[in-house]
Coordinates of C-alpha atoms and ligand atoms in Angstrom, one line a residue:
X14 CA 103.0 121.6 93.9
X15 CA 104.6 118.2 94.3
X16 CA 105.5 116.8 97.7
X17 CA 109.2 117.4 97.0
X18 CA 108.6 121.1 96.3
X19 CA 106.8 121.7 99.6
X20 CA 108.4 123.9 102.1
X21 CA 108.7 121.6 105.1
X22 CA 109.5 122.8 108.7
X23 CA 111.0 120.2 111.0
X24 CA 110.6 121.4 114.5
X25 CA 113.2 119.8 116.7
X26 CA 115.7 118.8 114.0
X27 CA 118.5 118.5 116.4
X28 CA 116.8 115.8 118.5
X29 CA 117.0 112.1 117.6
X30 CA 113.5 112.0 115.9
X31 CA 113.7 115.4 114.2
X32 CA 117.2 114.6 112.8
X33 CA 116.0 111.2 111.5
X34 CA 113.0 112.9 109.8
X35 CA 115.3 115.5 108.2
X36 CA 117.6 112.8 106.9
X37 CA 114.7 110.9 105.5
X38 CA 113.3 114.0 103.7
X39 CA 116.7 114.8 102.2
X40 CA 117.1 111.1 101.2
X41 CA 113.7 111.3 99.3
X42 CA 114.7 114.5 97.5
X43 CA 112.8 117.2 99.4
X44 CA 114.6 120.4 98.4
X45 CA 113.1 122.9 100.8
X46 CA 113.5 121.7 104.4
X47 CA 113.4 124.5 106.9
X48 CA 115.0 124.1 110.4
X49 CA 115.8 126.5 113.2
X50 CA 118.1 125.9 116.2
X51 CA 116.9 126.6 119.7
X52 CA 119.1 129.7 119.8
X53 CA 117.4 131.0 116.6
X54 CA 113.8 130.1 117.6
X55 CA 112.6 129.3 121.2
X56 CA 109.5 127.1 120.6
X57 CA 108.3 127.7 124.2
X58 CA 108.0 131.4 123.3
X59 CA 104.6 132.2 121.7
X60 CA 105.7 135.5 120.2
X61 CA 108.8 134.0 118.6
X62 CA 106.8 131.1 117.2
X63 CA 104.1 133.4 115.7
X64 CA 106.8 135.7 114.2
X65 CA 108.5 132.7 112.7
X66 CA 105.4 131.4 111.0
X67 CA 104.2 134.8 109.9
X68 CA 107.5 135.6 108.2
X69 CA 108.7 132.2 106.9
X70 CA 106.7 130.4 104.2
X71 CA 105.9 126.8 105.3
X72 CA 103.5 124.3 103.8
X73 CA 104.0 121.3 106.0
X74 CA 105.2 120.8 109.6
X75 CA 106.7 117.9 111.4
X76 CA 106.4 118.6 115.2
X77 CA 109.2 116.5 116.6
X78 CA 110.4 119.1 119.2
X79 CA 109.7 117.9 122.8
X80 CA 111.1 117.6 126.2
X81 CA 111.8 113.8 126.4
X82 CA 113.6 111.5 128.7
X83 CA 113.7 108.1 130.4
X84 CA 111.8 106.8 133.4
X85 CA 113.9 108.6 136.1
X86 CA 114.0 112.0 134.2
X87 CA 110.2 111.8 133.9
X88 CA 109.8 111.0 137.6
X89 CA 112.1 113.7 138.8
X90 CA 111.2 116.6 136.5
X91 CA 107.4 116.3 136.1
X92 CA 107.1 120.1 135.8
X93 CA 109.3 120.4 132.8
X94 CA 107.8 117.4 131.1
X95 CA 104.3 118.8 131.4
X96 CA 104.9 122.5 131.0
X97 CA 107.5 122.5 128.2
X98 CA 105.6 120.0 126.1
X99 CA 102.3 121.9 126.4
X100 CA 104.0 125.2 125.5
X101 CA 105.9 123.9 122.5
X102 CA 103.0 122.0 121.0
X103 CA 100.3 124.7 121.6
X104 CA 102.6 127.4 120.2
X105 CA 103.6 125.5 117.1
X106 CA 100.2 124.0 116.3
X107 CA 98.2 127.2 116.7
X108 CA 100.8 129.5 114.9
X109 CA 101.1 127.0 112.0
X110 CA 97.4 126.9 111.4
X111 CA 97.1 130.7 111.7
X112 CA 99.8 131.0 109.0
X113 CA 98.0 128.7 106.6
X114 CA 99.7 125.4 107.3
X115 CA 97.1 122.7 106.7
X116 CA 99.2 119.6 107.1
X117 CA 101.1 118.8 110.3
X118 CA 102.4 115.6 112.0
X119 CA 102.5 115.6 115.8
X120 CA 104.8 113.2 117.5
X121 CA 103.6 111.6 120.7
X122 CA 104.5 108.4 122.6
X123 CA 103.2 105.0 123.5
X124 CA 102.9 106.2 127.1
X125 CA 99.7 108.0 126.3
X126 CA 97.8 104.8 126.7
X127 CA 96.5 103.4 130.0
X128 CA 99.0 101.4 132.1
X129 CA 96.7 98.3 132.0
X130 CA 95.6 98.7 128.3
X131 CA 95.0 95.3 126.6
X132 CA 98.1 94.2 124.6
X133 CA 98.9 94.8 121.8
X134 CA 97.6 98.3 122.4
X135 CA 95.2 99.6 119.8
X136 CA 94.6 103.4 119.1
X137 CA 91.1 103.0 120.6
X138 CA 92.6 102.3 124.0
X139 CA 93.3 106.0 124.5
X140 CA 91.6 107.4 127.6
X141 CA 90.1 104.1 128.7
X142 CA 92.0 103.9 132.0
X143 CA 94.6 105.4 134.4
X144 CA 98.1 106.2 133.1
X145 CA 101.4 104.9 134.4
X146 CA 102.4 107.1 137.2
X147 CA 106.1 107.5 136.3
X148 CA 105.3 109.4 133.1
X149 CA 101.8 110.7 133.7
X150 CA 102.7 114.4 133.2
X151 CA 104.5 113.7 129.9
X152 CA 101.6 111.5 128.8
X153 CA 99.0 114.2 129.7
X154 CA 100.9 116.8 127.7
X155 CA 101.1 114.5 124.7
X156 CA 97.4 113.6 125.0
X157 CA 96.6 117.3 125.0
X158 CA 98.7 117.8 121.8
X159 CA 96.9 114.9 120.1
X160 CA 93.5 116.3 121.1
X161 CA 94.5 119.8 119.8
X162 CA 95.3 118.2 116.4
X163 CA 92.0 116.3 116.4
X164 CA 90.2 119.5 117.3
X165 CA 91.8 121.4 114.4
X166 CA 90.8 118.5 112.1
X167 CA 87.2 118.5 113.4
X168 CA 86.6 122.2 113.6
X169 CA 88.6 123.5 110.7
X170 CA 89.3 120.4 108.5
X171 CA 93.1 120.7 108.9
X172 CA 95.1 117.5 108.2
X173 CA 96.9 117.5 111.6
X174 CA 97.8 113.8 112.1
X175 CA 99.4 112.1 115.1
X176 CA 102.1 109.5 115.2
X177 CA 102.6 107.6 118.5
X178 CA 105.9 105.8 118.3
X179 CA 107.0 103.0 120.7
X180 CA 110.4 103.3 122.6
X181 CA 112.9 104.6 120.1
X182 CA 116.7 104.5 119.7
X183 CA 119.3 105.3 117.2
X184 CA 121.6 108.0 115.9
X185 CA 121.8 111.2 118.1
X186 CA 120.3 109.4 121.1
X187 CA 120.8 110.8 124.6
X188 CA 123.5 108.9 126.5
X189 CA 123.4 110.9 129.7
X190 CA 122.7 108.2 132.3
X191 CA 120.5 110.4 134.5
X192 CA 118.1 111.3 131.7
X193 CA 118.4 108.7 129.0
X194 CA 116.1 105.9 128.0
X195 CA 117.1 102.3 128.7
X196 CA 118.6 101.3 125.4
X197 CA 121.2 104.1 125.1
X198 CA 121.9 103.7 128.8
X199 CA 122.7 100.0 128.4
X200 CA 124.9 100.7 125.4
X201 CA 126.9 103.2 127.4
X202 CA 127.0 101.1 130.6
X203 CA 128.2 97.9 128.9
X204 CA 130.7 99.8 126.7
X205 CA 132.2 101.5 129.8
X206 CA 132.0 98.2 131.7
X207 CA 134.0 96.5 129.0
X208 CA 136.5 99.3 128.7
X209 CA 137.1 99.4 132.4
X210 CA 137.1 95.6 132.9
X211 CA 134.2 95.8 135.4
X212 CA 133.0 92.5 137.0
X213 CA 129.4 93.8 137.1
X214 CA 127.2 96.4 135.5
X215 CA 124.1 97.6 137.4
X216 CA 120.9 98.2 135.6
X217 CA 117.6 99.5 136.9
X218 CA 114.4 97.7 138.1
X219 CA 113.7 94.0 138.1
X220 CA 114.5 93.3 134.4
X221 CA 110.9 91.9 134.1
X222 CA 109.1 94.8 132.2
X223 CA 108.6 94.3 128.5
X224 CA 109.3 97.0 126.0
X225 CA 109.1 97.3 122.2
X226 CA 112.0 99.1 120.5
X227 CA 112.0 100.7 117.1
X228 CA 115.1 102.1 115.3
X229 CA 114.5 105.8 114.6
X230 CA 115.1 105.6 110.9
X231 CA 112.2 103.2 110.6
X232 CA 110.0 105.7 112.5
X233 CA 111.2 108.5 110.1
X234 CA 110.1 106.5 107.1
X235 CA 106.6 106.0 108.6
X236 CA 106.3 109.7 109.4
X237 CA 107.1 110.8 105.9
X238 CA 104.9 108.1 104.4
X239 CA 102.0 109.3 106.6
X240 CA 102.5 112.9 105.5
X241 CA 102.6 111.9 101.8
X242 CA 99.6 109.6 102.0
X243 CA 96.5 111.2 100.7
X244 CA 94.2 109.3 103.1
X245 CA 96.2 109.4 106.4
X246 CA 94.2 110.9 109.2
X247 CA 93.9 110.5 113.0
X248 CA 96.3 108.6 115.3
X249 CA 98.8 106.0 114.1
X250 CA 100.7 103.7 116.5
X251 CA 104.2 103.1 115.1
X252 CA 106.0 100.0 116.6
X253 CA 108.2 97.1 115.7
X254 CA 105.5 94.5 116.5
X255 CA 107.6 92.6 119.1
X256 CA 108.6 93.2 122.6
X257 CA 111.4 91.9 124.8
X258 CA 112.1 91.9 128.6
X259 CA 114.6 94.4 129.9
X260 CA 116.7 91.4 131.2
X261 CA 116.8 89.9 127.7
X262 CA 117.5 93.3 126.1
X263 CA 120.4 93.7 128.6
X264 CA 121.9 90.4 127.5
X265 CA 121.5 91.3 123.8
X266 CA 123.2 94.7 124.2
X267 CA 126.0 93.2 126.3
X268 CA 126.6 90.7 123.5
X269 CA 126.7 93.4 120.7
X270 CA 129.0 95.6 122.8
X271 CA 131.2 92.7 123.9
X272 CA 130.7 93.0 127.6
X273 CA 131.0 89.6 129.4
X274 CA 130.7 90.4 133.1
X275 CA 127.7 90.1 135.4
X276 CA 124.5 92.1 135.2
X277 CA 123.1 93.3 138.6
X278 CA 119.6 94.7 139.1
X279 CA 119.0 97.8 141.3
X280 CA 115.5 97.2 142.4
X281 CA 115.3 100.5 144.2
X282 CA 114.8 102.0 140.7
X283 CA 111.3 101.9 139.1
X284 CA 110.1 99.3 136.6
X285 CA 107.5 101.6 135.1
X286 CA 104.7 100.1 133.1
X287 CA 104.8 96.2 132.9
X288 CA 104.3 96.1 129.2
X289 CA 103.5 98.4 126.3
X290 CA 103.4 96.6 123.0
X291 CA 101.6 98.5 120.3
X292 CA 99.2 97.3 117.6
X293 CA 100.6 99.1 114.5
X294 CA 98.1 97.6 112.0
X295 CA 96.7 101.0 111.1
X296 CA 100.0 102.3 109.8
X297 CA 100.9 99.0 108.2
X298 CA 97.7 99.0 106.3
X299 CA 99.0 102.2 104.5
X300 CA 102.1 100.3 103.4
X301 CA 104.7 100.8 106.1
X302 CA 106.7 98.1 107.9
X303 CA 109.8 98.3 110.0
X304 CA 113.0 97.2 108.2
X305 CA 115.7 97.2 110.9
X306 CA 115.8 94.2 113.3
X307 CA 116.6 94.8 117.0
X308 CA 120.1 93.2 116.8
X309 CA 121.0 95.1 113.7
X310 CA 119.6 98.3 115.1
X311 CA 121.6 97.9 118.3
X312 CA 124.7 97.3 116.2
X313 CA 124.0 100.5 114.2
X314 CA 123.3 102.5 117.4
X315 CA 126.5 101.3 119.0
X316 CA 128.5 102.5 115.9
X317 CA 126.8 105.9 116.3
X318 CA 127.6 105.9 120.0
X319 CA 131.3 105.3 119.3
X320 CA 131.4 108.1 116.7
X321 CA 129.4 110.6 118.7
X322 CA 131.6 109.8 121.7
X323 CA 134.8 110.6 119.8
X324 CA 133.3 113.8 118.3
X325 CA 131.9 115.3 121.5
X326 CA 133.2 113.9 124.7
X327 CA 130.1 112.5 126.6
X328 CA 129.5 113.9 130.1
X329 CA 130.9 111.7 132.9
X330 CA 128.0 109.7 134.4
Ligands
GFB11 O1 113.5 103.5 128.7 P1 113.0 103.8 130.0 O2 113.7 104.8 130.8 O3 111.5 104.3 130.0 O4 113.0 102.5 130.9 P2 110.0 103.7 129.9 C1 112.5 101.2 130.4 C2 112.8 100.2 131.5 O5 114.2 99.9 131.5 C3 112.3 100.5 132.9 C4 114.6 99.8 132.8 O6 111.8 99.3 133.5 C5 113.7 100.8 133.6 O7 113.7 100.6 135.0 N1 116.1 100.2 132.9 C6 117.0 99.3 133.3 C7 116.6 101.4 132.7 N2 118.2 99.9 133.3 C8 118.0 101.2 132.9 C9 118.9 102.3 132.8 O8 120.1 102.3 133.0 N3 118.3 103.5 132.3 C10 116.9 103.6 132.1 N4 116.4 104.7 131.6 N5 116.1 102.5 132.3 C11 109.6 106.1 129.1 C12 108.7 107.2 129.6 O9 109.2 105.0 129.8 O10 109.3 105.7 127.8 C13 108.7 108.3 128.6 O11 109.2 107.6 130.8 C14 108.5 107.8 127.2 O12 107.7 109.2 129.0 C15 109.4 106.7 126.8 O13 107.2 107.5 127.0 C16 109.1 106.1 125.4 O14 109.8 102.8 128.7 O15 109.6 103.0 131.2

């Protein structure tokens, strides 16, 4: 069977990452991509997940379904970030293996690495020190998922590999200011600041933390490449290779959006980890590299924001 003939299940196809992977699969000519909405299949429900895999032929799984959110959502809903992610990944990984799936990609996050990990962060830094407290429950769930994949590989020889992306943004991002990540939040805040003629827009923390941002379509290309590559195994960091301070990011987003007022810092909000730049040499050695620059990516994301805003009125902040 060729790659393009494989029956591919993308779990979480309505989320930003799952949607980008689904687009990338279609772009490459995959003809048998299986998706299920949350209403059709509740991935937190073990019985439903087992029934799905025992009745639906699947060769390959992309596990992009997850409870995700920005720094404040992580801090205020630790139960959901820990519990939901553990349930989804345990159900999908176990049922997929039981049904004969031998190739799976598990999506994690750069926050699995220790807060003080040497920069750029290599895959070997995993479990070498304490985690950042604002997202520890989410990180622990993702580390558990990664270890479950490693265990299936070690015990049963399954090709369950793990992609650990840096901070992502792009089409179908979450623009709800209570739960979003920084980049979509800045797009929305500066857009609304410009529209309303505000003198100042408030952003969180000190502006000093450094973050690395990758456009989600670049991630999707890396994911499909990893699943097609005959030698890919283990954990792969997937990042853009450069970081930027939140203060400089804010200036860049304001410029793309056309906001010219002041930027004010609310230092009662958390900064989170001081820096998390990833070493992505492992995935690059297999032939992947990011193609979308930060400025171009923000321009693309702003275009999607404007379209998504017109199509489905965004909730008021
Ligand atoms: O993207 P973000 O929420 O998450 O925040 P993390 C990154 C930085 O941007 C923090 C600052 O220093 C925030 O204080 N920031 C400034 C803002 N203004 C805003 C704003 O309006 N909204 C938001 N959200 N941030 C997340 C983890 O960490 O990264 C997740 O909590 C996940 O678990 C994700 O790993 C990739 O980068 O700090």
